[in-house]
PDB file of C-alpha atoms in Angstrom:
ATOM      1  CA  MET A  20     -21.828 -17.531 -17.021  1.00 79.00           C
ATOM      2  CA  ILE A  21     -18.958 -20.095 -15.589  1.00 92.00           C
ATOM      3  CA  SER A  22     -17.060 -19.158 -12.690  1.00 96.00           C
ATOM      4  CA  LEU A  23     -13.252 -18.195 -12.836  1.00 97.00           C
ATOM      5  CA  GLU A  24     -12.512 -20.816 -10.180  1.00 96.00           C
ATOM      6  CA  ASP A  25     -14.155 -23.552 -12.483  1.00 97.00           C
ATOM      7  CA  ILE A  26     -12.183 -22.268 -15.321  1.00 97.00           C
ATOM      8  CA  LEU A  27      -8.910 -22.818 -13.545  1.00 97.00           C
ATOM      9  CA  LYS A  28     -10.012 -26.095 -12.395  1.00 96.00           C
ATOM     10  CA  ASN A  29     -10.425 -27.131 -15.883  1.00 96.00           C
ATOM     11  CA  GLN A  30      -6.918 -26.168 -16.908  1.00 97.00           C
ATOM     12  CA  LYS A  31      -4.438 -28.817 -17.170  1.00 95.00           C
ATOM     13  CA  ASP A  32      -0.579 -29.022 -17.185  1.00 95.00           C
ATOM     14  CA  VAL A  33       0.107 -25.589 -16.310  1.00 97.00           C
ATOM     15  CA  LYS A  34       3.655 -24.543 -15.311  1.00 97.00           C
ATOM     16  CA  VAL A  35       4.811 -21.216 -14.351  1.00 98.00           C
ATOM     17  CA  ILE A  36       8.400 -21.724 -13.799  1.00 97.00           C
ATOM     18  CA  ASP A  37      11.158 -24.246 -15.699  1.00 96.00           C
ATOM     19  CA  SER A  38       8.890 -26.674 -17.232  1.00 95.00           C
ATOM     20  CA  SER A  39      11.241 -29.605 -16.780  1.00 96.00           C
ATOM     21  CA  ILE A  40      10.808 -29.649 -13.099  1.00 97.00           C
ATOM     22  CA  ASP A  41       8.191 -32.255 -12.508  1.00 96.00           C
ATOM     23  CA  TYR A  42       5.718 -31.327  -9.407  1.00 96.00           C
ATOM     24  CA  LYS A  43       7.025 -34.581  -7.516  1.00 96.00           C
ATOM     25  CA  ASN A  44      10.190 -32.345  -7.153  1.00 97.00           C
ATOM     26  CA  TYR A  45       8.434 -29.609  -5.301  1.00 97.00           C
ATOM     27  CA  ILE A  46       8.106 -29.462  -1.208  1.00 96.00           C
ATOM     28  CA  ALA A  47       6.000 -27.446   0.782  1.00 95.00           C
ATOM     29  CA  PHE A  48       7.207 -24.422   2.439  1.00 91.00           C
ATOM     30  CA  ASP A  49       5.785 -22.990   5.865  1.00 89.00           C
ATOM     31  CA  LEU A  50       6.454 -19.159   6.339  1.00 86.00           C
ATOM     32  CA  SER A  51       3.597 -18.418   8.713  1.00 85.00           C
ATOM     33  CA  ALA A  52       4.481 -16.190  11.614  1.00 79.00           C
ATOM     34  CA  LYS A  53       3.828 -19.296  14.188  1.00 83.00           C
ATOM     35  CA  HIS A  54       6.695 -21.216  12.463  1.00 81.00           C
ATOM     36  CA  THR A  55       9.155 -18.578  11.811  1.00 78.00           C
ATOM     37  CA  ASP A  56       8.727 -17.539  15.367  1.00 74.00           C
ATOM     38  CA  GLN A  57       9.314 -21.030  16.444  1.00 77.00           C
ATOM     39  CA  LEU A  58      12.517 -21.413  14.285  1.00 75.00           C
ATOM     40  CA  ASN A  59      13.814 -18.004  15.640  1.00 72.00           C
ATOM     41  CA  LEU A  60      14.231 -17.426  12.049  1.00 71.00           C
ATOM     42  CA  ASP A  61      16.016 -13.893  10.831  1.00 69.00           C
ATOM     43  CA  LEU A  62      13.917 -12.476   8.231  1.00 70.00           C
ATOM     44  CA  THR A  63      15.537  -9.483   7.602  1.00 73.00           C
ATOM     45  CA  ASP A  64      18.917 -10.851   6.033  1.00 78.00           C
ATOM     46  CA  SER A  65      18.007 -12.097   2.258  1.00 81.00           C
ATOM     47  CA  GLU A  66      21.487 -14.031   2.400  1.00 86.00           C
ATOM     48  CA  LYS A  67      20.663 -16.037   5.465  1.00 85.00           C
ATOM     49  CA  PHE A  68      16.959 -16.419   4.308  1.00 85.00           C
ATOM     50  CA  GLU A  69      18.179 -17.692   1.002  1.00 89.00           C
ATOM     51  CA  GLY A  70      20.343 -20.465   2.826  1.00 90.00           C
ATOM     52  CA  PHE A  71      17.264 -21.441   4.649  1.00 89.00           C
ATOM     53  CA  VAL A  72      15.245 -21.827   1.628  1.00 90.00           C
ATOM     54  CA  GLU A  73      18.566 -23.887   0.059  1.00 93.00           C
ATOM     55  CA  ASN A  74      18.759 -25.986   3.237  1.00 92.00           C
ATOM     56  CA  HIS A  75      15.160 -27.084   3.238  1.00 92.00           C
ATOM     57  CA  LEU A  76      15.139 -27.891  -0.617  1.00 95.00           C
ATOM     58  CA  ALA A  77      18.317 -29.966   0.086  1.00 96.00           C
ATOM     59  CA  GLU A  78      17.065 -31.974   3.145  1.00 95.00           C
ATOM     60  CA  ASN A  79      14.061 -32.922   1.135  1.00 96.00           C
ATOM     61  CA  LYS A  80      15.852 -33.590  -2.070  1.00 97.00           C
ATOM     62  CA  ALA A  81      13.504 -30.979  -3.603  1.00 97.00           C
ATOM     63  CA  LYS A  82      13.948 -28.439  -6.394  1.00 97.00           C
ATOM     64  CA  VAL A  83      11.397 -26.148  -5.627  1.00 97.00           C
ATOM     65  CA  ALA A  84       9.809 -25.003  -2.301  1.00 96.00           C
ATOM     66  CA  PHE A  85       6.038 -23.789  -2.687  1.00 97.00           C
ATOM     67  CA  GLY A  86       3.453 -22.270  -0.481  1.00 93.00           C
ATOM     68  CA  GLY A  87       1.984 -19.194   0.992  1.00 93.00           C
ATOM     69  CA  TYR A  88      -1.559 -18.765  -0.277  1.00 96.00           C
ATOM     70  CA  LEU A  89      -3.441 -16.974   2.673  1.00 95.00           C
ATOM     71  CA  GLU A  90      -0.569 -17.475   5.113  1.00 92.00           C
ATOM     72  CA  HIS A  91       0.121 -15.261   7.885  1.00 87.00           C
ATOM     73  CA  ARG A  92       3.341 -14.040   8.131  1.00 81.00           C
ATOM     74  CA  ASN A  93       5.856 -11.899   9.950  1.00 74.00           C
ATOM     75  CA  LEU A  94       8.284 -11.424   6.980  1.00 69.00           C
ATOM     76  CA  TYR A  95       6.677  -8.124   6.117  1.00 62.00           C
ATOM     77  CA  LYS A  96       7.295  -6.285   9.433  1.00 58.00           C
ATOM     78  CA  ARG A  97      10.960  -5.295   8.268  1.00 53.00           C
ATOM     79  CA  SER A  98       9.467  -3.096   5.723  1.00 49.00           C
ATOM     80  CA  GLU A  99       7.357   0.292   5.888  1.00 56.00           C
ATOM     81  CA  THR A 100       5.899  -0.696   2.592  1.00 56.00           C
ATOM     82  CA  PHE A 101       3.514  -2.877   4.658  1.00 51.00           C
ATOM     83  CA  ASN A 102       3.334  -1.302   7.847  1.00 58.00           C
ATOM     84  CA  ASP A 103       2.148   2.199   7.315  1.00 58.00           C
ATOM     85  CA  LYS A 104       1.515   3.954  10.416  1.00 56.00           C
ATOM     86  CA  ASN A 105      -1.883   5.173   8.964  1.00 54.00           C
ATOM     87  CA  THR A 106      -3.243   1.892   7.975  1.00 61.00           C
ATOM     88  CA  ASP A 107      -3.715  -1.455   9.336  1.00 66.00           C
ATOM     89  CA  GLU A 108      -0.501  -3.812   8.849  1.00 74.00           C
ATOM     90  CA  ARG A 109      -0.607  -5.866   6.091  1.00 73.00           C
ATOM     91  CA  ASN A 110       0.649  -9.421   6.833  1.00 82.00           C
ATOM     92  CA  ILE A 111      -1.641 -11.708   5.014  1.00 91.00           C
ATOM     93  CA  HIS A 112      -0.163 -13.414   1.697  1.00 92.00           C
ATOM     94  CA  ILE A 113      -2.174 -13.592  -1.192  1.00 95.00           C
ATOM     95  CA  GLY A 114      -0.424 -15.235  -3.925  1.00 96.00           C
ATOM     96  CA  LEU A 115       1.476 -18.265  -3.853  1.00 97.00           C
ATOM     97  CA  ASP A 116       5.325 -18.084  -4.003  1.00 96.00           C
ATOM     98  CA  LEU A 117       7.727 -20.524  -5.618  1.00 97.00           C
ATOM     99  CA  TRP A 118      11.109 -20.640  -4.132  1.00 96.00           C
ATOM    100  CA  ILE A 119      14.115 -21.573  -6.310  1.00 96.00           C
ATOM    101  CA  LYS A 120      17.366 -20.063  -7.444  1.00 95.00           C
ATOM    102  CA  ALA A 121      17.867 -16.658  -9.543  1.00 96.00           C
ATOM    103  CA  GLY A 122      17.934 -17.092 -12.982  1.00 97.00           C
ATOM    104  CA  THR A 123      15.187 -19.997 -13.290  1.00 98.00           C
ATOM    105  CA  SER A 124      12.849 -19.288 -16.206  1.00 98.00           C
ATOM    106  CA  VAL A 125       9.300 -17.738 -15.425  1.00 98.00           C
ATOM    107  CA  LEU A 126       6.382 -19.151 -17.996  1.00 98.00           C
ATOM    108  CA  SER A 127       3.306 -17.559 -18.825  1.00 98.00           C
ATOM    109  CA  ALA A 128       0.583 -19.630 -17.199  1.00 98.00           C
ATOM    110  CA  LEU A 129      -1.785 -19.447 -20.143  1.00 98.00           C
ATOM    111  CA  ASP A 130      -2.156 -17.858 -23.348  1.00 98.00           C
ATOM    112  CA  GLY A 131      -2.542 -14.122 -22.940  1.00 98.00           C
ATOM    113  CA  LYS A 132      -1.343 -10.727 -23.661  1.00 98.00           C
ATOM    114  CA  ILE A 133       0.813  -8.332 -21.459  1.00 98.00           C
ATOM    115  CA  HIS A 134      -1.347  -6.148 -19.589  1.00 98.00           C
ATOM    116  CA  SER A 135       1.521  -3.957 -17.719  1.00 98.00           C
ATOM    117  CA  PHE A 136       4.779  -4.116 -16.121  1.00 98.00           C
ATOM    118  CA  GLN A 137       7.000  -1.984 -13.805  1.00 97.00           C
ATOM    119  CA  ASN A 138       9.887  -1.910 -11.443  1.00 98.00           C
ATOM    120  CA  ASN A 139       8.172  -1.590  -7.870  1.00 95.00           C
ATOM    121  CA  THR A 140      11.499  -0.503  -6.194  1.00 93.00           C
ATOM    122  CA  ALA A 141      10.264  -0.094  -2.472  1.00 86.00           C
ATOM    123  CA  PHE A 142      12.021  -2.172  -0.007  1.00 80.00           C
ATOM    124  CA  GLY A 143      10.123  -5.417   0.454  1.00 81.00           C
ATOM    125  CA  ASP A 144       8.012  -5.055  -2.719  1.00 89.00           C
ATOM    126  CA  TYR A 145       8.023  -6.816  -5.879  1.00 94.00           C
ATOM    127  CA  GLY A 146      10.873  -5.090  -7.576  1.00 96.00           C
ATOM    128  CA  PRO A 147      10.342  -6.065 -11.064  1.00 98.00           C
ATOM    129  CA  THR A 148       6.686  -7.177 -12.023  1.00 98.00           C
ATOM    130  CA  ILE A 149       4.750  -8.379 -15.365  1.00 98.00           C
ATOM    131  CA  ILE A 150       1.042  -8.617 -15.106  1.00 98.00           C
ATOM    132  CA  LEU A 151      -0.629 -10.753 -17.908  1.00 98.00           C
ATOM    133  CA  GLU A 152      -4.583 -10.480 -19.007  1.00 98.00           C
ATOM    134  CA  HIS A 153      -6.161 -13.692 -20.099  1.00 98.00           C
ATOM    135  CA  GLU A 154      -9.876 -14.548 -21.490  1.00 97.00           C
ATOM    136  CA  ILE A 155     -11.355 -17.867 -21.290  1.00 97.00           C
ATOM    137  CA  GLU A 156     -15.032 -18.715 -22.117  1.00 95.00           C
ATOM    138  CA  ASP A 157     -15.502 -14.884 -22.027  1.00 95.00           C
ATOM    139  CA  VAL A 158     -13.934 -14.658 -18.609  1.00 97.00           C
ATOM    140  CA  SER A 159     -11.239 -12.050 -18.568  1.00 97.00           C
ATOM    141  CA  PHE A 160      -8.669 -12.408 -15.594  1.00 98.00           C
ATOM    142  CA  TYR A 161      -5.098 -11.536 -14.870  1.00 98.00           C
ATOM    143  CA  THR A 162      -2.032 -13.179 -13.572  1.00 98.00           C
ATOM    144  CA  LEU A 163       0.893 -11.376 -11.708  1.00 98.00           C
ATOM    145  CA  TYR A 164       4.529 -12.462 -11.683  1.00 98.00           C
ATOM    146  CA  GLY A 165       6.622 -10.608  -8.972  1.00 97.00           C
ATOM    147  CA  HIS A 166      10.258 -10.420  -8.078  1.00 97.00           C
ATOM    148  CA  LEU A 167      11.975 -10.799 -11.366  1.00 98.00           C
ATOM    149  CA  SER A 168      15.089  -9.647 -12.926  1.00 98.00           C
ATOM    150  CA  LEU A 169      15.481  -6.375 -14.167  1.00 97.00           C
ATOM    151  CA  GLU A 170      16.307  -7.731 -17.422  1.00 97.00           C
ATOM    152  CA  SER A 171      12.884  -9.332 -17.812  1.00 98.00           C
ATOM    153  CA  LEU A 172      11.414  -6.070 -18.287  1.00 98.00           C
ATOM    154  CA  GLU A 173      13.526  -5.312 -21.536  1.00 97.00           C
ATOM    155  CA  GLY A 174      11.768  -5.495 -24.889  1.00 96.00           C
ATOM    156  CA  LYS A 175       8.022  -5.604 -23.274  1.00 97.00           C
ATOM    157  CA  LYS A 176       5.188  -4.016 -24.657  1.00 97.00           C
ATOM    158  CA  GLU A 177       1.741  -3.433 -23.286  1.00 98.00           C
ATOM    159  CA  GLY A 178      -0.672  -5.833 -25.526  1.00 98.00           C
ATOM    160  CA  GLN A 179       2.071  -7.935 -26.697  1.00 98.00           C
ATOM    161  CA  PHE A 180       0.733 -11.882 -27.024  1.00 98.00           C
ATOM    162  CA  VAL A 181       1.963 -14.701 -25.188  1.00 98.00           C
ATOM    163  CA  LYS A 182       1.548 -18.300 -25.561  1.00 98.00           C
ATOM    164  CA  GLU A 183       0.988 -20.816 -22.446  1.00 98.00           C
ATOM    165  CA  GLY A 184       4.306 -22.139 -21.356  1.00 97.00           C
ATOM    166  CA  GLU A 185       6.263 -19.285 -23.094  1.00 98.00           C
ATOM    167  CA  LYS A 186       9.422 -17.880 -21.123  1.00 98.00           C
ATOM    168  CA  ILE A 187       8.370 -14.538 -20.290  1.00 98.00           C
ATOM    169  CA  ALA A 188      11.023 -13.342 -17.512  1.00 98.00           C
ATOM    170  CA  GLU A 189      13.511 -14.966 -15.067  1.00 98.00           C
ATOM    171  CA  LEU A 190      13.893 -14.851 -11.370  1.00 98.00           C
ATOM    172  CA  GLY A 191      15.814 -12.075  -9.674  1.00 97.00           C
ATOM    173  CA  LYS A 192      18.349 -11.495  -7.092  1.00 95.00           C
ATOM    174  CA  PRO A 193      18.305  -9.517  -3.987  1.00 92.00           C
ATOM    175  CA  PRO A 194      18.123  -6.541  -3.870  1.00 91.00           C
ATOM    176  CA  ILE A 195      16.651  -6.165  -7.209  1.00 94.00           C
ATOM    177  CA  ASN A 196      13.752  -8.554  -6.462  1.00 93.00           C
ATOM    178  CA  GLY A 197      12.817  -6.553  -3.413  1.00 88.00           C
ATOM    179  CA  ASP A 198      15.422  -7.849  -1.060  1.00 89.00           C
ATOM    180  CA  TYR A 199      14.310 -11.700  -0.807  1.00 88.00           C
ATOM    181  CA  ALA A 200      15.673 -14.928  -1.238  1.00 90.00           C
ATOM    182  CA  PRO A 201      15.026 -15.600  -5.027  1.00 95.00           C
ATOM    183  CA  HIS A 202      11.658 -16.591  -5.745  1.00 95.00           C
ATOM    184  CA  LEU A 203       8.238 -16.288  -7.829  1.00 98.00           C
ATOM    185  CA  HIS A 204       5.339 -14.561  -6.387  1.00 97.00           C
ATOM    186  CA  PHE A 205       2.355 -15.760  -8.560  1.00 98.00           C
ATOM    187  CA  GLN A 206      -0.898 -14.425  -8.270  1.00 98.00           C
ATOM    188  CA  ILE A 207      -4.442 -14.655  -9.973  1.00 98.00           C
ATOM    189  CA  ILE A 208      -6.696 -11.486  -9.910  1.00 98.00           C
ATOM    190  CA  LYS A 209     -10.174 -11.250 -11.197  1.00 98.00           C
ATOM    191  CA  ASP A 210     -10.612  -7.237 -10.906  1.00 97.00           C
ATOM    192  CA  ILE A 211      -7.171  -5.443 -11.592  1.00 97.00           C
ATOM    193  CA  GLN A 212      -8.983  -2.439 -10.266  1.00 95.00           C
ATOM    194  CA  ASN A 213      -7.227  -0.120 -12.609  1.00 95.00           C
ATOM    195  CA  LYS A 214      -3.934  -0.965 -11.568  1.00 96.00           C
ATOM    196  CA  LYS A 215      -1.006  -1.371 -13.740  1.00 97.00           C
ATOM    197  CA  GLY A 216       2.228  -3.171 -13.266  1.00 96.00           C
ATOM    198  CA  ASP A 217       1.469  -3.667  -9.579  1.00 96.00           C
ATOM    199  CA  TYR A 218      -1.351  -5.144  -7.483  1.00 96.00           C
ATOM    200  CA  PRO A 219      -1.225  -5.962  -3.838  1.00 94.00           C
ATOM    201  CA  GLY A 220      -0.003  -9.291  -2.909  1.00 94.00           C
ATOM    202  CA  VAL A 221      -0.302  -8.885   0.759  1.00 92.00           C
ATOM    203  CA  CYS A 222      -3.406  -7.517   2.636  1.00 90.00           C
ATOM    204  CA  SER A 223      -4.480  -6.818   6.044  1.00 88.00           C
ATOM    205  CA  VAL A 224      -6.830  -9.026   8.349  1.00 89.00           C
ATOM    206  CA  LYS A 225      -9.685  -6.666   7.642  1.00 92.00           C
ATOM    207  CA  GLU A 226      -9.418  -7.020   3.894  1.00 92.00           C
ATOM    208  CA  VAL A 227      -8.843 -10.789   3.711  1.00 94.00           C
ATOM    209  CA  GLU A 228     -12.362 -11.773   2.748  1.00 96.00           C
ATOM    210  CA  PHE A 229     -12.344  -9.347  -0.442  1.00 96.00           C
ATOM    211  CA  TYR A 230      -8.903 -10.405  -1.560  1.00 96.00           C
ATOM    212  CA  LYS A 231      -9.583 -14.117  -0.822  1.00 96.00           C
ATOM    213  CA  GLU A 232     -12.615 -13.326  -3.456  1.00 97.00           C
ATOM    214  CA  ASN A 233     -10.734 -11.549  -6.014  1.00 98.00           C
ATOM    215  CA  CYS A 234      -7.502 -13.596  -5.813  1.00 98.00           C
ATOM    216  CA  PRO A 235      -8.522 -17.245  -6.166  1.00 97.00           C
ATOM    217  CA  ASP A 236      -5.866 -20.128  -4.810  1.00 97.00           C
ATOM    218  CA  PRO A 237      -3.332 -20.110  -7.417  1.00 98.00           C
ATOM    219  CA  ASN A 238      -2.957 -24.146  -6.705  1.00 97.00           C
ATOM    220  CA  LEU A 239      -6.696 -24.280  -8.671  1.00 97.00           C
ATOM    221  CA  LEU A 240      -4.645 -23.725 -11.986  1.00 98.00           C
ATOM    222  CA  LEU A 241      -1.454 -25.230 -10.941  1.00 98.00           C
ATOM    223  CA  LYS A 242      -2.577 -28.052  -9.188  1.00 97.00           C
ATOM    224  CA  ILE A 243       0.682 -28.598  -7.298  1.00 97.00           C
ATOM    225  CA  THR A 244      -1.235 -30.418  -4.528  1.00 90.00           C
ATOM    226  CA  GLN A 245      -4.718 -31.988  -5.439  1.00 73.00           C
TER     227      GLN A 245
END
């Protein structure tokens, strides 16, 4: 059987936000712990963080900032959601973030159907989230879209079919989006593990090998960098 990774590589011209923005107008964005510590960046204030994102885009004459797959971040230290006293700290990001203003259209990466959706309201969580289910060459897998607007969940039904490139949501504002600067968390998942409307987007160092296998690099599909 063909692997999911090969299937993702074989797809062409996939966009998950505003299709009018060419990838040449994207710029890489480093939010690793090493980099943010060096900048002495205040990650606890979503307004200041949004200003930092906007400055990065302006300085690089770009429209979208992207990055974060398997990035070790300090961004989550502010939230108990990722720092439960009874578990290992979760600080390895296992999706791809696309940073752009609230209200930007979010698109279905591929043909599929709505698997599930919900508003994950814990501080620092996804906020409104949609998960789609796809099947290509008899291989089933999922894509997750997090940090959406609350309105994005209206009128949705499990099992509802969507087409590649169809608008399924818009990016949300803080605090609805988990209290982050506006962005899309996009993640590919092989085994959803019976979860609905939610799936970990950040893992601990001990879990990284499992999640690296279960959640392939989204750039295999999007091909922002080749």
